[in-house]
Coordinates of C-alpha atoms in Angstrom, one line a residue:
X26 CA 7.3 21.2 -0.3
X27 CA 5.4 24.2 1.4
X28 CA 4.1 25.3 -2.1
X29 CA 3.2 21.3 -2.3
X30 CA 1.3 21.7 1.4
X31 CA -0.8 24.4 0.7
X32 CA -1.9 23.2 -2.1
X33 CA -3.6 20.6 -0.9
X34 CA -5.3 22.5 1.8
X35 CA -6.8 24.8 -0.7
X36 CA -8.6 21.8 -2.9
X37 CA -10.4 20.4 -0.2
X38 CA -9.6 16.8 1.3
X39 CA -11.8 14.5 -1.0
X40 CA -10.0 16.6 -4.4
X41 CA -6.2 16.4 -2.3
X42 CA -6.8 12.4 -1.4
X43 CA -7.9 11.4 -4.9
X44 CA -5.0 13.8 -6.6
X45 CA -2.5 12.4 -4.2
X46 CA -3.7 8.8 -4.5
X47 CA -3.0 9.8 -8.2
X48 CA 0.1 9.8 -7.4
X49 CA 0.7 6.8 -6.3
X50 CA -1.1 5.0 -9.2
X51 CA 1.6 7.1 -11.4
X52 CA 4.3 6.4 -9.3
X53 CA 2.9 2.2 -10.1
X54 CA 3.2 3.2 -13.5
X55 CA 6.9 4.0 -13.7
X56 CA 7.7 0.7 -11.9
X57 CA 5.5 -1.2 -14.3
X58 CA 7.2 1.0 -17.2
X59 CA 10.5 -1.1 -16.2
X60 CA 8.8 -4.1 -19.1
X61 CA 9.9 -1.9 -21.9
X62 CA 13.7 -2.0 -21.3
X63 CA 14.0 -5.6 -18.7
X64 CA 12.4 -8.7 -19.9
X65 CA 14.3 -10.6 -16.8
X66 CA 14.4 -9.2 -13.0
X67 CA 17.4 -9.5 -10.8
X68 CA 16.3 -11.4 -7.5
X69 CA 18.5 -9.6 -5.4
X70 CA 17.3 -6.2 -6.2
X71 CA 13.5 -7.0 -6.9
X72 CA 14.1 -8.8 -2.5
X73 CA 15.3 -5.9 -1.8
X74 CA 12.6 -3.6 -3.2
X75 CA 10.4 -5.9 -1.5
X76 CA 12.2 -5.1 1.9
X77 CA 12.0 -1.4 1.6
X78 CA 8.3 -1.7 0.3
X79 CA 7.8 -3.5 3.7
X80 CA 9.4 -1.2 5.7
X81 CA 7.8 1.8 5.0
X82 CA 4.7 0.0 5.2
X83 CA 5.4 -0.5 8.6
X84 CA 7.0 2.9 9.9
X85 CA 3.7 4.4 7.9
X86 CA 1.1 2.4 9.6
X87 CA 3.0 3.2 13.3
X88 CA 3.7 7.1 12.7
X89 CA 1.2 7.8 10.1
X90 CA -1.9 6.4 11.6
X91 CA -2.3 4.7 15.3
X92 CA 0.5 7.5 16.9
X93 CA -2.5 10.0 15.4
X94 CA -5.3 7.8 16.2
X95 CA -4.7 6.6 19.4
X96 CA -3.6 10.5 20.6
X97 CA -6.5 12.3 19.2
X98 CA -8.6 8.9 21.0
X99 CA -11.3 10.0 23.9
X100 CA -10.6 9.1 27.4
X101 CA -7.2 8.6 29.1
X102 CA -5.2 5.4 30.6
X103 CA -6.3 1.8 28.8
X104 CA -9.1 3.8 27.8
X105 CA -7.6 5.7 25.4
X106 CA -6.4 2.5 23.3
X107 CA -9.3 1.3 22.6
X108 CA -9.8 2.7 19.7
X109 CA -6.4 2.0 18.0
X110 CA -7.5 -2.0 19.7
X111 CA -10.5 -2.6 17.6
X112 CA -10.1 -0.4 14.7
X113 CA -6.2 -1.9 13.9
X114 CA -8.1 -5.6 14.8
X115 CA -11.7 -5.1 12.5
X116 CA -8.2 -3.6 9.9
X117 CA -6.4 -6.6 9.8
X118 CA -9.4 -8.7 9.6
X119 CA -10.5 -7.0 6.8
X120 CA -8.0 -8.3 5.0
X121 CA -7.3 -12.0 6.3
X122 CA -11.5 -12.2 5.2
X123 CA -10.4 -10.6 1.6
X124 CA -7.4 -12.9 1.9
X125 CA -9.7 -15.9 2.1
X126 CA -12.0 -15.1 -0.9
X127 CA -10.0 -13.2 -3.8
X128 CA -8.2 -15.9 -5.9
X129 CA -4.6 -14.7 -6.1
X130 CA -1.2 -15.1 -6.8
X131 CA 1.9 -13.6 -4.9
X132 CA 4.6 -12.8 -6.6
X133 CA 7.1 -15.8 -7.8
X134 CA 4.5 -18.5 -6.4
X135 CA 3.6 -21.2 -8.4
X136 CA 0.2 -20.8 -9.8
X137 CA -0.7 -23.7 -7.7
X138 CA -0.2 -22.0 -4.8
X139 CA -2.8 -19.4 -5.2
X140 CA -5.1 -18.6 -2.4
X141 CA -9.3 -17.6 -2.1
X142 CA -11.3 -19.1 -4.2
X143 CA -10.4 -21.3 -6.6
X144 CA -11.0 -20.1 -9.8
X145 CA -9.7 -21.2 -14.0
X146 CA -8.3 -17.3 -13.9
X147 CA -5.3 -17.3 -15.1
X148 CA -1.7 -16.1 -13.5
X149 CA -1.5 -12.8 -15.2
X150 CA -5.2 -11.9 -13.3
X151 CA -4.2 -13.4 -9.7
X152 CA -1.4 -11.6 -9.8
X153 CA -2.6 -8.3 -10.3
X154 CA -4.9 -9.0 -7.9
X155 CA -2.5 -9.7 -5.6
X156 CA -1.0 -6.5 -5.8
X157 CA -4.3 -4.5 -5.6
X158 CA -4.9 -6.3 -2.4
X159 CA -1.6 -4.6 -1.0
X160 CA -3.6 -0.8 -1.9
X161 CA -6.7 -1.1 -0.7
X162 CA -5.5 -0.5 2.7
X163 CA -3.3 2.1 1.0
X164 CA -5.6 4.4 -0.1
X165 CA -7.8 4.0 2.6
X166 CA -4.7 5.3 5.4
X167 CA -4.4 8.3 2.7
X168 CA -7.9 9.4 2.3
X169 CA -8.3 9.0 6.2
X170 CA -5.1 11.1 7.3
X171 CA -6.6 13.7 4.2
X172 CA -10.4 13.8 6.1
X173 CA -8.9 13.9 9.5
X174 CA -6.4 16.8 9.0
X175 CA -9.3 18.9 7.0
X176 CA -11.9 18.5 10.0
X177 CA -9.0 19.1 12.2
X178 CA -7.9 16.4 14.1
X179 CA -5.4 17.2 16.9
X180 CA -2.7 14.0 15.3
X181 CA -3.8 14.8 11.8
X182 CA -2.4 17.2 9.4
X183 CA -1.8 17.6 5.7
X184 CA 2.1 17.9 6.0
X185 CA 1.9 14.3 7.2
X186 CA -1.0 13.3 4.6
X187 CA 0.9 13.8 2.1
X188 CA 4.2 12.1 3.4
X189 CA 2.5 9.2 3.8
X190 CA 1.4 9.5 0.2
X191 CA 5.3 10.2 -1.1
X192 CA 6.2 7.1 0.7
X193 CA 3.3 5.1 0.1
X194 CA 4.1 5.9 -3.9
X195 CA 7.7 5.4 -3.7
X196 CA 7.3 2.0 -2.3
X197 CA 4.2 0.8 -5.4
X198 CA 7.5 1.3 -7.7
X199 CA 8.1 -1.7 -7.0
X200 CA 5.3 -3.2 -6.8
X201 CA 4.5 -2.4 -10.6
X202 CA 7.6 -3.7 -11.4
X203 CA 6.1 -7.1 -9.7
X204 CA 3.0 -7.9 -11.4
X205 CA 4.4 -6.8 -14.6
X206 CA 8.5 -8.5 -14.8
X207 CA 7.1 -11.7 -14.1
X208 CA 4.2 -11.5 -16.8
X209 CA 6.8 -10.2 -19.0
X210 CA 9.1 -13.0 -17.9
X211 CA 6.2 -16.1 -19.4
X212 CA 6.2 -14.0 -22.8
X213 CA 3.6 -11.9 -22.5
X214 CA 4.2 -8.5 -24.6
X215 CA 5.2 -5.4 -23.0
X216 CA 2.1 -3.3 -23.2
X217 CA -0.1 -5.9 -22.0
X218 CA 2.2 -6.3 -18.4
X219 CA 2.2 -2.5 -18.3
X220 CA -1.6 -2.3 -18.2
X221 CA -1.7 -5.0 -15.8
X222 CA 1.2 -3.3 -13.5
X223 CA -0.2 -0.8 -13.3
X224 CA -3.8 -1.1 -13.4
X225 CA -2.8 -3.5 -9.6
X226 CA -3.2 0.7 -8.0
X227 CA -6.8 1.8 -9.6
X228 CA -7.8 0.3 -6.4
X229 CA -6.0 3.3 -5.1
X230 CA -8.1 6.6 -5.0
X231 CA -11.0 4.9 -5.1
X232 CA -10.2 3.6 -1.5
X233 CA -8.7 7.5 -1.0
X234 CA -12.3 9.2 -2.1
X235 CA -14.0 6.7 0.0
X236 CA -11.9 7.4 3.1
X237 CA -12.0 10.9 3.1
X238 CA -15.4 11.0 2.6
X239 CA -16.2 8.7 5.0
X240 CA -14.2 10.6 8.2
X241 CA -15.5 13.7 7.1
X242 CA -19.8 12.2 7.2
X243 CA -18.6 10.3 10.6
X244 CA -16.0 12.5 12.2
X245 CA -16.3 10.1 15.7
X246 CA -14.4 6.9 13.0
X247 CA -12.0 9.1 12.5
X248 CA -9.4 7.1 15.7
X249 CA -10.6 3.5 14.3
X250 CA -10.9 4.4 10.9
X251 CA -6.5 5.5 10.5
X252 CA -5.7 1.9 12.8
X253 CA -8.0 0.2 10.5
X254 CA -5.9 0.8 7.9
X255 CA -2.6 1.0 9.7
X256 CA -4.4 -3.0 11.0
X257 CA -4.8 -4.0 6.9
X258 CA -1.5 -2.7 6.1
X259 CA 0.6 -4.1 9.0
X260 CA -1.5 -7.9 7.7
X261 CA -0.5 -7.2 4.4
X262 CA 3.5 -6.4 5.3
X263 CA 3.2 -10.4 7.7
X264 CA 1.1 -12.4 5.7
X265 CA 2.9 -11.1 1.6
X266 CA 5.2 -8.9 2.0
X267 CA 8.3 -10.2 4.2
X268 CA 7.8 -13.8 2.9
X269 CA 7.3 -12.7 -0.6
X270 CA 11.0 -11.2 0.4
X271 CA 12.6 -14.2 2.3
X272 CA 11.4 -16.7 -0.8
X273 CA 14.7 -16.2 -3.5
X274 CA 16.8 -17.1 0.4
X275 CA 18.4 -12.6 -0.1
X276 CA 17.9 -12.8 3.7
X277 CA 19.9 -9.8 3.8
X278 CA 19.2 -7.7 1.3
X279 CA 16.0 -8.3 2.4
X280 CA 16.5 -7.1 5.2
X281 CA 18.5 -4.4 5.1
X282 CA 15.8 -3.6 2.9
X283 CA 13.5 -3.2 4.9
X284 CA 15.5 -1.5 7.6
X285 CA 15.8 0.8 4.9
X286 CA 12.5 1.7 4.2
X287 CA 11.5 2.6 8.0
X288 CA 13.9 4.7 8.3
X289 CA 12.7 6.7 5.0
X290 CA 9.8 6.5 5.9
X291 CA 9.9 8.1 9.6
X292 CA 12.5 10.2 8.2
X293 CA 9.7 12.0 6.3
X294 CA 6.5 11.0 8.2
X295 CA 8.7 13.0 11.2
X296 CA 10.4 15.7 9.1
X297 CA 6.9 16.7 7.8
X298 CA 4.7 16.3 9.7

């Protein structure tokens, strides 16, 4: 692990953020590749994986983003929380607006339950866009953390950014699976289902590079940017991931998955960061 951290330290934050999110994209592809072996998904396993995803995202939002954002904020007492409150609120508002505008369909929902602006787009496109919305704040979080670590901000470290990338990568596995498998079940070819599944994470490298560049160019925004990513991720978990994990009446399995995901990400982030 030390050699990986040393490598990321040597290549610069923008390139490091790009490579890290190529990893998260690749893991999404591995999840989507399950369509080559299965045509249907076990709903209990799927709900447990969704719960795990939610747990990872919540833990990452605090340990990797909010806590460092507050730590590096100026001031004392209540004034020290201002960047966190502003950034967190703006991040949630950003995804809220995107949710209302971008046409998308949550996993296992009927076509009539599609959200955003009404369009005649195919179900496959709407499903892919739903997962893509998850991946924007995830890519942004990785890029912002790499940028902050490169600038030497207290509370941001390359090890922490690597831990975040690993955690997000692992929870991307069920996301690729979640897009590809329903499409395969509806009769789409394996290759098309796989392509829709992995392309949902293509936005992560773009968001990561923009995030790293932004905090290096406009250094004072780093605490706000970290908390912005946290707010966006928490909104996604509460509005999409948790409700989807509970929809199949496997609430205990989904809850255990959530707890497991939270513990895993906490272990990873605190252990490495």
